[in-house]
Coordinates of N, CA and C in Angstrom, one line a residue:
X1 N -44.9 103.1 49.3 CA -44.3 104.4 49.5 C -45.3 105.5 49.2
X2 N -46.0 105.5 48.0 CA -46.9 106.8 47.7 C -48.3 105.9 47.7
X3 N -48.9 106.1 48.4 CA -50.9 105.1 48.6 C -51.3 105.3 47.4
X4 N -52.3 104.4 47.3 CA -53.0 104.3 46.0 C -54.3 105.4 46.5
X5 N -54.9 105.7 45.2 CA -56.3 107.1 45.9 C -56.8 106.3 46.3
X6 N -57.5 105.1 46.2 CA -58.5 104.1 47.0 C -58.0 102.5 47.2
X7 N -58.9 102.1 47.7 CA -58.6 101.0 47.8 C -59.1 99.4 46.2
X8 N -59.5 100.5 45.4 CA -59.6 100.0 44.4 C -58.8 99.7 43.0
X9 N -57.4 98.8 43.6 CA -56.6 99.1 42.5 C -56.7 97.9 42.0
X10 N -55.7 97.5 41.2 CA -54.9 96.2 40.5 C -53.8 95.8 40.9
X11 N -54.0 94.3 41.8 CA -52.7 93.8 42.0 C -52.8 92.8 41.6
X12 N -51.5 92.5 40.9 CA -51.2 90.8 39.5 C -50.2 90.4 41.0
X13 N -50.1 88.9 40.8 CA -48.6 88.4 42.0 C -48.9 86.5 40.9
X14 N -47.4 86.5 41.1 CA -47.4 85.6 40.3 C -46.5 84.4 41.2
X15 N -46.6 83.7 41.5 CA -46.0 82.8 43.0 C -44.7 81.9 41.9
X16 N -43.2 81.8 42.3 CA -42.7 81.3 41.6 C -42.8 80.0 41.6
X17 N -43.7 79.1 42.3 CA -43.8 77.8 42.8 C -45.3 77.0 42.7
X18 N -46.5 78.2 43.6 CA -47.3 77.6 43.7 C -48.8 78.8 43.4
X19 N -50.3 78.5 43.6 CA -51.0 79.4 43.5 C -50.8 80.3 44.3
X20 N -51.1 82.0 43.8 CA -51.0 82.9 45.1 C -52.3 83.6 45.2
X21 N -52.8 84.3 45.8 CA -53.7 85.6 46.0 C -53.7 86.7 47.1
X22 N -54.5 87.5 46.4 CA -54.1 89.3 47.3 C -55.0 89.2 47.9
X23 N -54.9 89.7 49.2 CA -55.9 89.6 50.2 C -55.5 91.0 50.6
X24 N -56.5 91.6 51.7 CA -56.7 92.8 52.5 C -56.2 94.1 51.9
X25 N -56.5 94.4 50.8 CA -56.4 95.5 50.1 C -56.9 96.7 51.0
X26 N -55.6 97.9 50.6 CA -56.2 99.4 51.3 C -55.3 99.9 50.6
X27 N -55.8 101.4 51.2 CA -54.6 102.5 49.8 C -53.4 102.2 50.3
X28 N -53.4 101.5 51.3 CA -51.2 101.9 52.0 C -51.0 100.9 51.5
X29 N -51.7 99.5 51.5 CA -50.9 98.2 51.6 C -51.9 96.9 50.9
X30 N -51.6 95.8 51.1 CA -52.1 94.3 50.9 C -51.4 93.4 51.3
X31 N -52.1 92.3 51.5 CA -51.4 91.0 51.5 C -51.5 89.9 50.7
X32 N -50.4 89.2 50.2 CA -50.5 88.0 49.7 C -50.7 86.5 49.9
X33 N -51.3 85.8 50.0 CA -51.3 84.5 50.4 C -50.6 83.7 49.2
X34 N -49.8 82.7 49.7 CA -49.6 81.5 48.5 C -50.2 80.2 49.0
X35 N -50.2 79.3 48.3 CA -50.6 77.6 48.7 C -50.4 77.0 48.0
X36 N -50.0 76.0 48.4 CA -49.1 74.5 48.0 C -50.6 74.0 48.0
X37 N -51.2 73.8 46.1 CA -52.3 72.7 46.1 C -52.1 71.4 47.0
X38 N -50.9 70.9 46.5 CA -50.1 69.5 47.1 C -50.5 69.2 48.5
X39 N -50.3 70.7 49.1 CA -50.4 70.0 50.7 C -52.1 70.9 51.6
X40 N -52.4 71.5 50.2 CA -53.6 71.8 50.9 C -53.4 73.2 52.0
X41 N -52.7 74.0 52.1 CA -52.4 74.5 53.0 C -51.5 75.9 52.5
X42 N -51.4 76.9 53.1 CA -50.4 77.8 52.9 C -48.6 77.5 53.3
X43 N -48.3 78.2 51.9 CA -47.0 78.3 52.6 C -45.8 78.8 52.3
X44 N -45.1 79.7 52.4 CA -43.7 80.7 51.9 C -43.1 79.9 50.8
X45 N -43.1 81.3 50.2 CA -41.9 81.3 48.9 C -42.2 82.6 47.7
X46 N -41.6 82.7 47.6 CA -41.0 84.1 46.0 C -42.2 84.6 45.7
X47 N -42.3 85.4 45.3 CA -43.2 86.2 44.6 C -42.9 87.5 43.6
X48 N -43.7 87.7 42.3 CA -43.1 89.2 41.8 C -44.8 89.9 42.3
X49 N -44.8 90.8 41.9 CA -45.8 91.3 42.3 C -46.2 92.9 41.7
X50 N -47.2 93.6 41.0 CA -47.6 95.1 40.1 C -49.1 95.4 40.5
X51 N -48.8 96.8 41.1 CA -49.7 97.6 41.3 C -50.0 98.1 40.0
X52 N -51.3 98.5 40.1 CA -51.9 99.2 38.5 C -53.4 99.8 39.4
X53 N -52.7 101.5 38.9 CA -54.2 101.9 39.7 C -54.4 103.4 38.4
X54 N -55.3 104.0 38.4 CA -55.6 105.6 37.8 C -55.6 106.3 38.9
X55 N -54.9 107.3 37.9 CA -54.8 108.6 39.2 C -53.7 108.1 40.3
X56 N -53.4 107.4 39.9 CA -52.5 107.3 41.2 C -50.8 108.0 40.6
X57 N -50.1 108.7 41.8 CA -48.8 109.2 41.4 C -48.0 108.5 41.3
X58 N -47.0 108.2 40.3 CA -45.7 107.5 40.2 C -45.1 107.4 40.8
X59 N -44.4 106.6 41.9 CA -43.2 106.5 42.4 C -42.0 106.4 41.9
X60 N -41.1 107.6 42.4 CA -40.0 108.3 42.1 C -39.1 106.9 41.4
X61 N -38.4 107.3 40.3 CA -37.6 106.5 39.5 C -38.1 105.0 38.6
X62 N -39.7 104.9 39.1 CA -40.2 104.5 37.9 C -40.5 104.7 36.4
X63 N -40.9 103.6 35.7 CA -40.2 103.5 34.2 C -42.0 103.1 33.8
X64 N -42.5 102.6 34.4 CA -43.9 102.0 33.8 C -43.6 99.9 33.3
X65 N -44.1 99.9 32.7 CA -43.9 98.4 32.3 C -42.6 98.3 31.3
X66 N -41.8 97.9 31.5 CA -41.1 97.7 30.6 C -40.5 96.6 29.7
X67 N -41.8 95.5 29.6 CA -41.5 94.6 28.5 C -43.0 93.6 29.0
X68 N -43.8 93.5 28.0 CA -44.9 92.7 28.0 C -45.3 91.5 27.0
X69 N -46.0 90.7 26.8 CA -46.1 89.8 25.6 C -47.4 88.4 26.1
X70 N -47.8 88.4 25.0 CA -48.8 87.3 25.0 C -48.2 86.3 23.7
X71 N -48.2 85.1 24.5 CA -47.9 84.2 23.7 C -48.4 82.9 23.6
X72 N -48.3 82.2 22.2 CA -48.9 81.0 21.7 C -48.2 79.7 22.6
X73 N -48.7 78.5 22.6 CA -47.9 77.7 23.3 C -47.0 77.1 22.7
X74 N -46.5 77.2 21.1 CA -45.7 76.7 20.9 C -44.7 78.2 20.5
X75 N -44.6 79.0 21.4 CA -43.6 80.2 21.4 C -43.9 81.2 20.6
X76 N -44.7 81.3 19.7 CA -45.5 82.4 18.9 C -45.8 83.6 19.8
X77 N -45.2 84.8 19.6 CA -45.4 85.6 20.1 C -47.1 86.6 19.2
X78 N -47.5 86.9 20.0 CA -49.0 87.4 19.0 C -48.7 89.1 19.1
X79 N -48.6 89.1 20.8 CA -47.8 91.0 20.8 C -47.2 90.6 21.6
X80 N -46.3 91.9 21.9 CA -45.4 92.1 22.5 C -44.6 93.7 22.5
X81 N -44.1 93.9 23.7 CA -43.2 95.2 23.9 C -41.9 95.2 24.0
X82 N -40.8 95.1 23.6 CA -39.2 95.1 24.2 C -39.2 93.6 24.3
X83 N -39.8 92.4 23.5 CA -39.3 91.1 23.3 C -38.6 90.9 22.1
X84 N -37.8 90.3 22.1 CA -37.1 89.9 20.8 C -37.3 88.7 20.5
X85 N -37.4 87.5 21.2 CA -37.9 85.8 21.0 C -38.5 85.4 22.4
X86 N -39.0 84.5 21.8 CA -39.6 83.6 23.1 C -39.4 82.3 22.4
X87 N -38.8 81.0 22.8 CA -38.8 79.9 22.5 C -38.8 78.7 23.3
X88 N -39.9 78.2 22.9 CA -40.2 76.6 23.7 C -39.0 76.0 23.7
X89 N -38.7 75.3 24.9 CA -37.5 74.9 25.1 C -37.7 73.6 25.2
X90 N -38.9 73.0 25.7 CA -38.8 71.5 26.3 C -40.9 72.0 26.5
X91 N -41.6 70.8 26.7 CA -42.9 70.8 27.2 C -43.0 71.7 28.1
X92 N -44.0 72.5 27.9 CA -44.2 73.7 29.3 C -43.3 74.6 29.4
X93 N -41.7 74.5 29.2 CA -40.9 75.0 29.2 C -40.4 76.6 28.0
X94 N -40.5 77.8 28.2 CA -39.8 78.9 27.2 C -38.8 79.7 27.9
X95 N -37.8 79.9 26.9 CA -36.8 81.2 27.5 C -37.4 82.8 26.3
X96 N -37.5 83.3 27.4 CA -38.2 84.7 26.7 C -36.6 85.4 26.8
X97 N -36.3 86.1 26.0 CA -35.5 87.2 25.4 C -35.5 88.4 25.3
X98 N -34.8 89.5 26.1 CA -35.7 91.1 26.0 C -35.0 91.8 24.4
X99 N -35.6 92.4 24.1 CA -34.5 93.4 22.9 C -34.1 94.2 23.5
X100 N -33.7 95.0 24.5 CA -33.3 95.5 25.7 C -33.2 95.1 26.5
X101 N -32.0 94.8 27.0 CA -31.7 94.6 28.1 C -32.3 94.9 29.5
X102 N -32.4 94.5 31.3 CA -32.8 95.0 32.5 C -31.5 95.3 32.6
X103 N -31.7 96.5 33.9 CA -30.4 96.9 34.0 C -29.6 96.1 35.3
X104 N -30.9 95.4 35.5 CA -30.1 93.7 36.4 C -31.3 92.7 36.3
X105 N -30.9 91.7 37.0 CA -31.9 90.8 37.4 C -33.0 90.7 38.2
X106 N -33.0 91.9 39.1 CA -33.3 92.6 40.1 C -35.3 93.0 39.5
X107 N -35.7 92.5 38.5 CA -36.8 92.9 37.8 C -38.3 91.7 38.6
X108 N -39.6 92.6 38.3 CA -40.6 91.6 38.3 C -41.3 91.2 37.4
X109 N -41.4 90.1 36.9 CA -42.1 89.1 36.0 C -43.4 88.8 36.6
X110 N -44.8 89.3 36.3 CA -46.1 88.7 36.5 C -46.3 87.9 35.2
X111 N -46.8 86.9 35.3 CA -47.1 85.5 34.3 C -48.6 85.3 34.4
X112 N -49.5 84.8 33.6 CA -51.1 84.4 33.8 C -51.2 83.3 32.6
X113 N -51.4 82.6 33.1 CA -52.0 81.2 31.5 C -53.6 82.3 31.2
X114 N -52.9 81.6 29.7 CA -54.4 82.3 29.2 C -55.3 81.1 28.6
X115 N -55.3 79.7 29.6 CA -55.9 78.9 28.9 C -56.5 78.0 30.4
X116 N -57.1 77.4 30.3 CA -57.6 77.1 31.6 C -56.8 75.8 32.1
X117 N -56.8 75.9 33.8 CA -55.9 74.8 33.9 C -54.2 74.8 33.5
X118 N -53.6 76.1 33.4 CA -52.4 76.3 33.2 C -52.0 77.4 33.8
X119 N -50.8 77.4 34.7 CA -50.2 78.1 35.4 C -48.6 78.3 35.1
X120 N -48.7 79.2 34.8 CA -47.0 79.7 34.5 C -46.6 80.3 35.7
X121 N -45.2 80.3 35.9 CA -44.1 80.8 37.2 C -42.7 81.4 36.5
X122 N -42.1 81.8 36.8 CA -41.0 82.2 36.0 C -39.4 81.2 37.6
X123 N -38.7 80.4 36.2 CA -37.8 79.4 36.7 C -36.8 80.5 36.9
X124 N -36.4 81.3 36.0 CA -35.0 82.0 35.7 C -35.0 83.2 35.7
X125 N -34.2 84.3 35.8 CA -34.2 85.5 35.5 C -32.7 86.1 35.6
X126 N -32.2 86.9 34.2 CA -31.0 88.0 33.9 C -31.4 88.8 33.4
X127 N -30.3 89.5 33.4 CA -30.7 90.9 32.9 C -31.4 91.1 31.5
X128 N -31.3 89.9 30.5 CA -31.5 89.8 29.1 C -32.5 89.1 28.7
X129 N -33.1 88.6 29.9 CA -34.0 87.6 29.4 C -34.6 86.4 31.1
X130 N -35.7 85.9 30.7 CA -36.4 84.7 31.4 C -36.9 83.5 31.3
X131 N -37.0 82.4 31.6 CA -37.6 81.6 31.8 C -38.9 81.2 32.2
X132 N -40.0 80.6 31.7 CA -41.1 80.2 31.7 C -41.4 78.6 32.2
X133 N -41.9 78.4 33.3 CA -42.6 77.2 33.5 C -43.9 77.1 33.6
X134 N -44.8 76.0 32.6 CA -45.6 76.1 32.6 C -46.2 75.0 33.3
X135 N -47.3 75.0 34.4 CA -47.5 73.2 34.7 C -49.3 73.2 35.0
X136 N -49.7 71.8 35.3 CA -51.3 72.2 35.4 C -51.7 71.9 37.1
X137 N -52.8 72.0 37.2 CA -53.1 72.1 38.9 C -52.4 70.6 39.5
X138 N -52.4 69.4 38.7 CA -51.7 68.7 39.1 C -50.1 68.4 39.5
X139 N -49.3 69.3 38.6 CA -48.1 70.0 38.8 C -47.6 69.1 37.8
X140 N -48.3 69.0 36.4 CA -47.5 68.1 35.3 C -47.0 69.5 34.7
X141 N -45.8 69.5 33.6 CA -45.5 70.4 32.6 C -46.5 70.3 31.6
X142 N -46.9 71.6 31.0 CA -47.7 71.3 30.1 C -47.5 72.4 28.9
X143 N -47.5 72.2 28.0 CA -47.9 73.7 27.1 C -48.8 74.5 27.5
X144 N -48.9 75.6 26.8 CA -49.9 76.6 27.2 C -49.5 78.0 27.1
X145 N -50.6 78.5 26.4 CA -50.6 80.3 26.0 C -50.5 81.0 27.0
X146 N -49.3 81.8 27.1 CA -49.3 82.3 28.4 C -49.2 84.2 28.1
X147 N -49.4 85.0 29.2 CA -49.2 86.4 29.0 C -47.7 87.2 30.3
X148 N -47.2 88.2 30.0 CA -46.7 88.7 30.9 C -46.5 90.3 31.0
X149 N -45.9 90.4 31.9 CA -45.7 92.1 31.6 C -44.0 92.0 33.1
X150 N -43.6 92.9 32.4 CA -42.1 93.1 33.6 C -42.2 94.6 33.6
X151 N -41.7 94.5 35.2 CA -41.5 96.3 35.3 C -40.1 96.1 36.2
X152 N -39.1 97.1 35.8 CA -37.8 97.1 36.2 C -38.0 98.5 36.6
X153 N -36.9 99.1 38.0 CA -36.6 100.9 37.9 C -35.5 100.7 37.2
X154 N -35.8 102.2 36.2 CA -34.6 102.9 35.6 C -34.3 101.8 34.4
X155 N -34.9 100.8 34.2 CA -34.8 100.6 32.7 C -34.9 101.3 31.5
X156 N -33.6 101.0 30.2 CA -33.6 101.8 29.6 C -35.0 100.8 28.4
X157 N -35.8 102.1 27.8 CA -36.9 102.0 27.0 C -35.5 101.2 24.9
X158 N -36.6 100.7 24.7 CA -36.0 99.9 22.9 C -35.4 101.6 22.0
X159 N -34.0 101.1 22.1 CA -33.6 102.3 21.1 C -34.6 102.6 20.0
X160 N -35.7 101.7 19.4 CA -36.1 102.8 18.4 C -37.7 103.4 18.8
X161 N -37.8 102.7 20.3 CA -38.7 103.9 20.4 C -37.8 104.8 21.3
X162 N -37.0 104.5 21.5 CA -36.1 106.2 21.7 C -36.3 107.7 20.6
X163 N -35.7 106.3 19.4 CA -35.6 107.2 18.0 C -37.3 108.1 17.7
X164 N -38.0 107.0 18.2 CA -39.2 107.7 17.4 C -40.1 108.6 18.4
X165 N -39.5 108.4 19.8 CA -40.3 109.8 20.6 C -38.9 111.3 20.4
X166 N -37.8 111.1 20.0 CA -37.0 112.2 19.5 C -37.4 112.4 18.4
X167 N -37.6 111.8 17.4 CA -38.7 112.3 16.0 C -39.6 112.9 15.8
X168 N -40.3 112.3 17.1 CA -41.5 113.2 17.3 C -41.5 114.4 17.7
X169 N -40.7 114.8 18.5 CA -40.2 115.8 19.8 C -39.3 116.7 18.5
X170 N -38.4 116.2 17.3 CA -38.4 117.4 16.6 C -38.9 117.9 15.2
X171 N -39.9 116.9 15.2 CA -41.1 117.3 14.3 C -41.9 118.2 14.9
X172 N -42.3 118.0 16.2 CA -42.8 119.5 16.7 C -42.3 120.7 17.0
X173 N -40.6 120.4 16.9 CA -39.7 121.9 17.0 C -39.7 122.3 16.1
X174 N -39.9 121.9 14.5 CA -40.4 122.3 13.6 C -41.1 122.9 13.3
X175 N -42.6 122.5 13.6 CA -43.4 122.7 13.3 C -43.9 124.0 13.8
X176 N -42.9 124.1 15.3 CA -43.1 125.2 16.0 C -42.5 126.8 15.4
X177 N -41.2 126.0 14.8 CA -40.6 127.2 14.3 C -40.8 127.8 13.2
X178 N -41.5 126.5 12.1 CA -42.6 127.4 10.9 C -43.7 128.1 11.6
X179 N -44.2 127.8 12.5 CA -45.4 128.6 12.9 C -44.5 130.0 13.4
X180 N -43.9 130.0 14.1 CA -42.9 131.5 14.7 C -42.8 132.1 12.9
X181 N -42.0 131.7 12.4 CA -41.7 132.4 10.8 C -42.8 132.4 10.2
X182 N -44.2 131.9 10.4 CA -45.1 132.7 9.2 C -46.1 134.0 10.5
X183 N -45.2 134.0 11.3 CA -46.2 135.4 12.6 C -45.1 136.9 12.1

């Protein structure tokens, strides 16, 4: 809907099934390919998908990222944004948990193993939370440190950084208004 200034952006796509990649990048558009290791060949199915460019203008009723996290393989969260837990469920397997809610299911989940030979997909998705599968090029389940980031429209931001950009916002009304009273 709004082009990127060049053809030089950031696109993550995370195939809920199999390997994917971005092909034919330009400011209007791209494409994705997927492939089924298994059969050697391309072929349809799900994808989330995040643009990340500078300078580029926001599209109307965007929020930005709203919940990200890098995690250990046995569910250790190291950072994170708007996560409340992440827990190993089974080999390979985590249900991530938001501290905020999506305002549906309707969200995108990009996933990346941060370990070689591991590929995460997302099995599940509500409004509260996701699922993680993790498997290796063979398509076994495996552990493994994985990273993410979700972007939802119109998600609401963690009540306390609500609290602490309105804190902010009237620590400067203050500050403004002692400065007016010593003129």
């Amino acid at each position: 809907a709004t082009p990127m200034p060049n053809e030089y952006y950031s696109v993550t796509v995370t195939s809920f099934q199999w390997n994917s990649a971005v092909v034919n990048k330009t400011p209007t558009s791209f494409g994705v390919q997927i492939a089924d290791a298994a059969a050697s060949g391309l072929a349809q199915g799900a994808f989330n998908f995040q643009v990340a460019s500078t300078n580029a203008l926001p599209p109307k009723g965007g929020t930005g990222t709203d919940a990200w996290g890098a995690v250990q393989s046995d569910g250790t969260i190291d950072a994170s944004f708007n996560i409340d837990s992440v827990t190993r469920t089974g080999t390979g397997t985590y249900d991530v948990v938001f501290t905020t809610a999506m305002p549906s299911a309707n969200y995108a989940v990009n996933a990346t193993g941060l370990e070689e030979n591991r590929m995460p997909y997302v099995t599940t998705q509500s409004a509260t939370g996701f699922s993680i599968g993790i498997e290796t090029l063979a398509g076994a389940y495996t552990d493994g440190k994985f990273g993410f980031s979700v972007n939802a429209t119109n998600a609401q931001l963690p009540d306390s950084l609500i609290h602490k950009q309105s804190m902010g916002l009237s620590t400067t009304l203050l500050h403004l208004q002692q400065i007016k009273t010593f003129h």
